[in-house]
mmCIF file of C-alpha atoms in Angstrom:
data_model
loop_
_atom_site.group_PDB
_atom_site.id
_atom_site.type_symbol
_atom_site.label_atom_id
_atom_site.label_comp_id
_atom_site.label_asym_id
_atom_site.label_seq_id
_atom_site.Cartn_x
_atom_site.Cartn_y
_atom_site.Cartn_z
ATOM 1 C CA UNK A 446 98.362 83.612 77.829
ATOM 2 C CA UNK A 447 99.825 80.161 77.142
ATOM 3 C CA UNK A 448 102.952 81.530 75.460
ATOM 4 C CA UNK A 449 104.057 83.783 78.383
ATOM 5 C CA UNK A 450 103.169 80.985 80.836
ATOM 6 C CA UNK A 451 105.316 78.510 78.930
ATOM 7 C CA UNK A 452 108.180 81.015 78.616
ATOM 8 C CA UNK A 453 108.338 81.342 82.395
ATOM 9 C CA UNK A 454 108.147 77.600 83.005
ATOM 10 C CA UNK A 455 110.763 76.852 80.344
ATOM 11 C CA UNK A 456 113.145 79.397 81.818
ATOM 12 C CA UNK A 457 113.054 81.739 78.838
ATOM 13 C CA UNK A 458 112.135 84.507 81.282
ATOM 14 C CA UNK A 459 114.798 85.292 83.933
ATOM 15 C CA UNK A 460 114.112 83.453 87.182
ATOM 16 C CA UNK A 461 113.972 85.264 90.542
ATOM 17 C CA UNK A 462 117.480 86.159 91.792
ATOM 18 C CA UNK A 463 119.045 83.172 93.476
ATOM 19 C CA UNK A 464 116.035 80.944 92.790
ATOM 20 C CA UNK A 465 114.911 78.515 90.133
ATOM 21 C CA UNK A 466 112.165 79.099 87.611
ATOM 22 C CA UNK A 467 108.773 77.701 88.698
ATOM 23 C CA UNK A 468 107.340 74.595 87.110
ATOM 24 C CA UNK A 469 103.845 74.623 85.621
ATOM 25 C CA UNK A 470 102.192 73.382 88.811
ATOM 26 C CA UNK A 471 103.893 76.006 90.974
ATOM 27 C CA UNK A 472 103.030 78.864 88.637
ATOM 28 C CA UNK A 473 99.415 77.694 88.353
ATOM 29 C CA UNK A 474 99.227 77.492 92.121
ATOM 30 C CA UNK A 475 100.456 81.077 92.481
ATOM 31 C CA UNK A 476 97.713 82.267 90.125
ATOM 32 C CA UNK A 477 95.082 80.317 92.045
ATOM 33 C CA UNK A 478 96.348 81.509 95.432
ATOM 34 C CA UNK A 479 96.112 85.144 94.402
ATOM 35 C CA UNK A 480 92.701 84.735 92.788
ATOM 36 C CA UNK A 481 91.328 82.998 95.867
ATOM 37 C CA UNK A 482 92.987 85.176 98.468
ATOM 38 C CA UNK A 483 92.800 88.520 96.633
ATOM 39 C CA UNK A 484 95.507 89.884 98.931
ATOM 40 C CA UNK A 485 98.704 88.000 99.794
ATOM 41 C CA UNK A 486 101.861 88.963 101.663
ATOM 42 C CA UNK A 487 105.440 87.773 101.784
ATOM 43 C CA UNK A 488 104.658 86.073 105.115
ATOM 44 C CA UNK A 489 101.213 84.670 104.293
ATOM 45 C CA UNK A 490 101.364 81.068 105.552
ATOM 46 C CA UNK A 491 100.785 78.121 103.272
ATOM 47 C CA UNK A 492 101.258 79.869 99.902
ATOM 48 C CA UNK A 493 104.750 78.629 99.047
ATOM 49 C CA UNK A 494 106.499 80.951 96.584
ATOM 50 C CA UNK A 495 103.281 82.575 95.363
ATOM 51 C CA UNK A 496 104.163 86.048 96.626
ATOM 52 C CA UNK A 497 107.699 85.863 95.260
ATOM 53 C CA UNK A 498 106.489 84.671 91.851
ATOM 54 C CA UNK A 499 103.695 87.246 91.589
ATOM 55 C CA UNK A 500 106.114 90.054 92.402
ATOM 56 C CA UNK A 501 108.930 88.859 90.152
ATOM 57 C CA UNK A 502 106.737 87.977 87.173
ATOM 58 C CA UNK A 503 104.423 90.966 87.697
ATOM 59 C CA UNK A 504 104.021 91.718 83.950
ATOM 60 C CA UNK A 505 102.712 88.196 83.310
ATOM 61 C CA UNK A 506 100.428 88.260 86.351
ATOM 62 C CA UNK A 507 99.203 91.727 85.360
ATOM 63 C CA UNK A 508 98.267 90.595 81.855
ATOM 64 C CA UNK A 509 96.712 87.361 83.084
ATOM 65 C CA UNK A 510 94.415 89.001 85.605
ATOM 66 C CA UNK A 511 93.616 91.847 83.207
ATOM 67 C CA UNK A 512 91.844 89.195 81.130
ATOM 68 C CA UNK A 513 89.556 88.681 84.133
ATOM 69 C CA UNK A 514 89.045 92.421 84.628
ATOM 70 C CA UNK A 515 91.362 92.705 87.625
ATOM 71 C CA UNK A 516 94.212 95.104 88.231
ATOM 72 C CA UNK A 517 97.317 93.725 89.898
ATOM 73 C CA UNK A 518 98.985 95.929 92.494
ATOM 74 C CA UNK A 519 102.411 95.229 94.002
ATOM 75 C CA UNK A 520 103.261 97.150 97.171
ATOM 76 C CA UNK A 521 106.945 96.681 97.952
ATOM 77 C CA UNK A 522 106.606 98.763 101.112
ATOM 78 C CA UNK A 523 103.902 96.483 102.542
ATOM 79 C CA UNK A 524 105.307 93.349 100.864
ATOM 80 C CA UNK A 525 101.823 92.821 99.482
ATOM 81 C CA UNK A 526 100.325 91.778 96.162
ATOM 82 C CA UNK A 527 96.623 92.380 95.607
ATOM 83 C CA UNK A 528 93.876 92.264 93.018
ATOM 84 C CA UNK A 529 91.451 95.130 92.576
ATOM 85 C CA UNK A 530 88.743 96.028 90.108
ATOM 86 C CA UNK A 531 88.089 99.448 88.571
ATOM 87 C CA UNK A 532 85.325 101.268 90.406
ATOM 88 C CA UNK A 533 83.020 101.158 87.389
ATOM 89 C CA UNK A 534 83.548 97.452 86.689
ATOM 90 C CA UNK A 535 81.214 94.615 87.566
ATOM 91 C CA UNK A 536 82.509 93.030 90.747
ATOM 92 C CA UNK A 537 82.631 89.363 91.639
ATOM 93 C CA UNK A 538 85.139 89.519 94.502
ATOM 94 C CA UNK A 539 84.374 89.479 98.217
ATOM 95 C CA UNK A 540 82.936 92.993 98.403
ATOM 96 C CA UNK A 541 80.507 92.091 95.629
ATOM 97 C CA UNK A 542 79.244 89.067 97.522
ATOM 98 C CA UNK A 543 76.005 89.612 99.310
ATOM 99 C CA UNK A 544 77.529 90.307 102.685
ATOM 100 C CA UNK A 545 75.236 90.016 105.653
ATOM 101 C CA UNK A 546 74.636 93.081 107.767
ATOM 102 C CA UNK A 547 76.946 91.896 110.536
ATOM 103 C CA UNK A 548 79.707 91.099 108.016
ATOM 104 C CA UNK A 549 79.390 94.569 106.527
ATOM 105 C CA UNK A 550 79.559 96.159 109.978
ATOM 106 C CA UNK A 551 82.691 94.215 110.891
ATOM 107 C CA UNK A 552 84.366 95.130 107.594
ATOM 108 C CA UNK A 553 83.531 98.784 108.196
ATOM 109 C CA UNK A 554 84.894 98.607 111.744
ATOM 110 C CA UNK A 555 88.151 97.082 110.462
ATOM 111 C CA UNK A 556 88.556 99.865 107.909
ATOM 112 C CA UNK A 557 87.860 102.479 110.587
ATOM 113 C CA UNK A 558 90.327 100.824 112.980
ATOM 114 C CA UNK A 559 92.986 101.008 110.281
ATOM 115 C CA UNK A 560 92.280 104.653 109.510
ATOM 116 C CA UNK A 561 92.376 105.582 113.198
ATOM 117 C CA UNK A 562 95.662 103.719 113.613
ATOM 118 C CA UNK A 563 97.188 105.672 110.739
ATOM 119 C CA UNK A 564 95.830 108.952 112.084
ATOM 120 C CA UNK A 565 97.119 108.288 115.599
ATOM 121 C CA UNK A 566 100.529 107.095 114.345
ATOM 122 C CA UNK A 567 99.941 103.582 115.686
ATOM 123 C CA UNK A 568 100.789 101.963 112.374
ATOM 124 C CA UNK A 569 103.901 99.783 112.250
ATOM 125 C CA UNK A 570 106.661 100.029 109.681
ATOM 126 C CA UNK A 571 105.015 97.016 108.008
ATOM 127 C CA UNK A 572 101.753 98.926 107.617
ATOM 128 C CA UNK A 573 99.947 96.996 110.376
ATOM 129 C CA UNK A 574 97.527 98.444 112.938
ATOM 130 C CA UNK A 575 96.927 96.513 116.145
ATOM 131 C CA UNK A 576 93.560 96.365 117.878
ATOM 132 C CA UNK A 577 91.336 93.841 119.656
ATOM 133 C CA UNK A 578 87.923 92.323 119.187
ATOM 134 C CA UNK A 579 86.727 94.579 122.010
ATOM 135 C CA UNK A 580 87.824 97.626 120.001
ATOM 136 C CA UNK A 581 85.852 96.408 116.992
ATOM 137 C CA UNK A 582 82.764 95.730 119.100
ATOM 138 C CA UNK A 583 82.946 99.230 120.579
ATOM 139 C CA UNK A 584 83.345 100.759 117.119
ATOM 140 C CA UNK A 585 80.241 98.966 115.871
ATOM 141 C CA UNK A 586 78.283 100.174 118.900
ATOM 142 C CA UNK A 587 79.413 103.798 118.779
ATOM 143 C CA UNK A 588 80.239 104.581 115.153
ATOM 144 C CA UNK A 589 77.672 102.326 113.454
ATOM 145 C CA UNK A 590 75.155 102.623 116.288
ATOM 146 C CA UNK A 591 74.273 98.997 115.883
ATOM 147 C CA UNK A 592 74.426 95.838 117.948
ATOM 148 C CA UNK A 593 77.648 93.919 117.307
ATOM 149 C CA UNK A 594 77.623 90.176 116.618
ATOM 150 C CA UNK A 595 78.288 87.874 119.553
ATOM 151 C CA UNK A 596 81.836 86.676 120.118
ATOM 152 C CA UNK A 597 81.530 83.389 118.228
ATOM 153 C CA UNK A 598 79.993 85.058 115.194
ATOM 154 C CA UNK A 599 82.543 87.893 115.293
ATOM 155 C CA UNK A 600 85.410 85.393 115.224
ATOM 156 C CA UNK A 601 83.768 83.586 112.315
ATOM 157 C CA UNK A 602 83.506 86.837 110.336
ATOM 158 C CA UNK A 603 87.071 87.841 111.160
ATOM 159 C CA UNK A 604 88.301 84.488 109.872
ATOM 160 C CA UNK A 605 86.474 85.174 106.610
ATOM 161 C CA UNK A 606 88.315 88.453 106.096
ATOM 162 C CA UNK A 607 91.552 86.927 107.350
ATOM 163 C CA UNK A 608 91.446 84.396 104.524
ATOM 164 C CA UNK A 609 91.206 87.330 102.117
ATOM 165 C CA UNK A 610 94.282 89.059 103.499
ATOM 166 C CA UNK A 611 92.591 91.776 105.534
ATOM 167 C CA UNK A 612 93.865 90.820 108.973
ATOM 168 C CA UNK A 613 95.660 88.357 111.210
ATOM 169 C CA UNK A 614 94.233 87.069 114.462
ATOM 170 C CA UNK A 615 96.236 86.412 117.602
ATOM 171 C CA UNK A 616 95.614 83.964 120.397
ATOM 172 C CA UNK A 617 92.466 84.584 122.402
ATOM 173 C CA UNK A 618 92.825 85.692 126.014
ATOM 174 C CA UNK A 619 90.417 83.295 127.707
ATOM 175 C CA UNK A 620 90.144 85.245 130.952
ATOM 176 C CA UNK A 621 89.470 88.589 129.254
ATOM 177 C CA UNK A 622 87.647 86.994 126.295
ATOM 178 C CA UNK A 623 89.579 89.262 123.920
ATOM 179 C CA UNK A 624 91.357 88.333 120.711
ATOM 180 C CA UNK A 625 94.178 90.508 119.332
ATOM 181 C CA UNK A 626 93.636 91.600 115.732
ATOM 182 C CA UNK A 627 96.351 92.850 113.386
ATOM 183 C CA UNK A 628 94.644 94.877 110.659
ATOM 184 C CA UNK A 629 96.712 94.585 107.474
ATOM 185 C CA UNK A 630 97.073 97.001 104.537
ATOM 186 C CA UNK A 631 94.881 94.644 102.520
ATOM 187 C CA UNK A 632 91.854 96.009 104.374
ATOM 188 C CA UNK A 633 92.106 99.005 102.025
ATOM 189 C CA UNK A 634 91.535 96.569 99.160
ATOM 190 C CA UNK A 635 88.654 94.657 100.759
ATOM 191 C CA UNK A 636 86.990 97.822 102.061
ATOM 192 C CA UNK A 637 88.009 100.144 99.248
ATOM 193 C CA UNK A 638 87.074 103.808 98.943
ATOM 194 C CA UNK A 639 84.648 102.910 96.159
ATOM 195 C CA UNK A 640 82.951 100.334 98.352
ATOM 196 C CA UNK A 641 82.666 102.841 101.202
ATOM 197 C CA UNK A 642 81.073 105.362 98.833
ATOM 198 C CA UNK A 643 78.485 102.806 97.732
ATOM 199 C CA UNK A 644 77.708 101.921 101.347
ATOM 200 C CA UNK A 645 77.296 105.602 102.176
ATOM 201 C CA UNK A 646 75.061 106.205 99.158
ATOM 202 C CA UNK A 647 72.915 103.222 100.123
ATOM 203 C CA UNK A 648 72.652 104.418 103.734
ATOM 204 C CA UNK A 649 71.612 107.910 102.651
ATOM 205 C CA UNK A 650 68.939 106.572 100.312
ATOM 206 C CA UNK A 651 67.609 103.865 102.621
ATOM 207 C CA UNK A 652 64.170 104.140 104.137
ATOM 208 C CA UNK A 653 64.670 105.127 107.822
ATOM 209 C CA UNK A 654 61.744 102.908 108.776
ATOM 210 C CA UNK A 655 63.495 99.767 107.464
#
């Protein structure tokens, strides 16, 4: 992959319209940002030109991450670039980490909140569904029939998934003790259909006494 990398840095590949070609440090940073974040957007703070470079040089990024077993997806509608793995591949991303029970429940509630927003036509033109921490707590109680994490732990878990591009958090209402949550299209990457199927299969095979 050194040759394509060097071609971009040297300007042998056309630069983004109206912009300069990235230098080696900037291109390396874009690769690292995407690998770390898994899902990035045009307005993700603190990533510089990473989104722009990943979208413009998509063939290079696609080939680079294919070497790691990832598939690059560019969604122009959602202004999102994401990394996924084939369903039958060994996973080492966030959904392959040994998530705790409360983390799994929160991720499931976020996916459900997104699906309900789409179903009820509450999704914005940017592909965002708005909800609150209270909505997520209620979903865990009713849909998962489980005790939700306390507020501090819930915020900690939401920040984890926020760093991966699944959501954005608003400013907490101190009187109501509610935090607005914008569920982003990236939740479909973090809580993919394949992951949901594995969770369902595990739940159906689990010992009810456990």
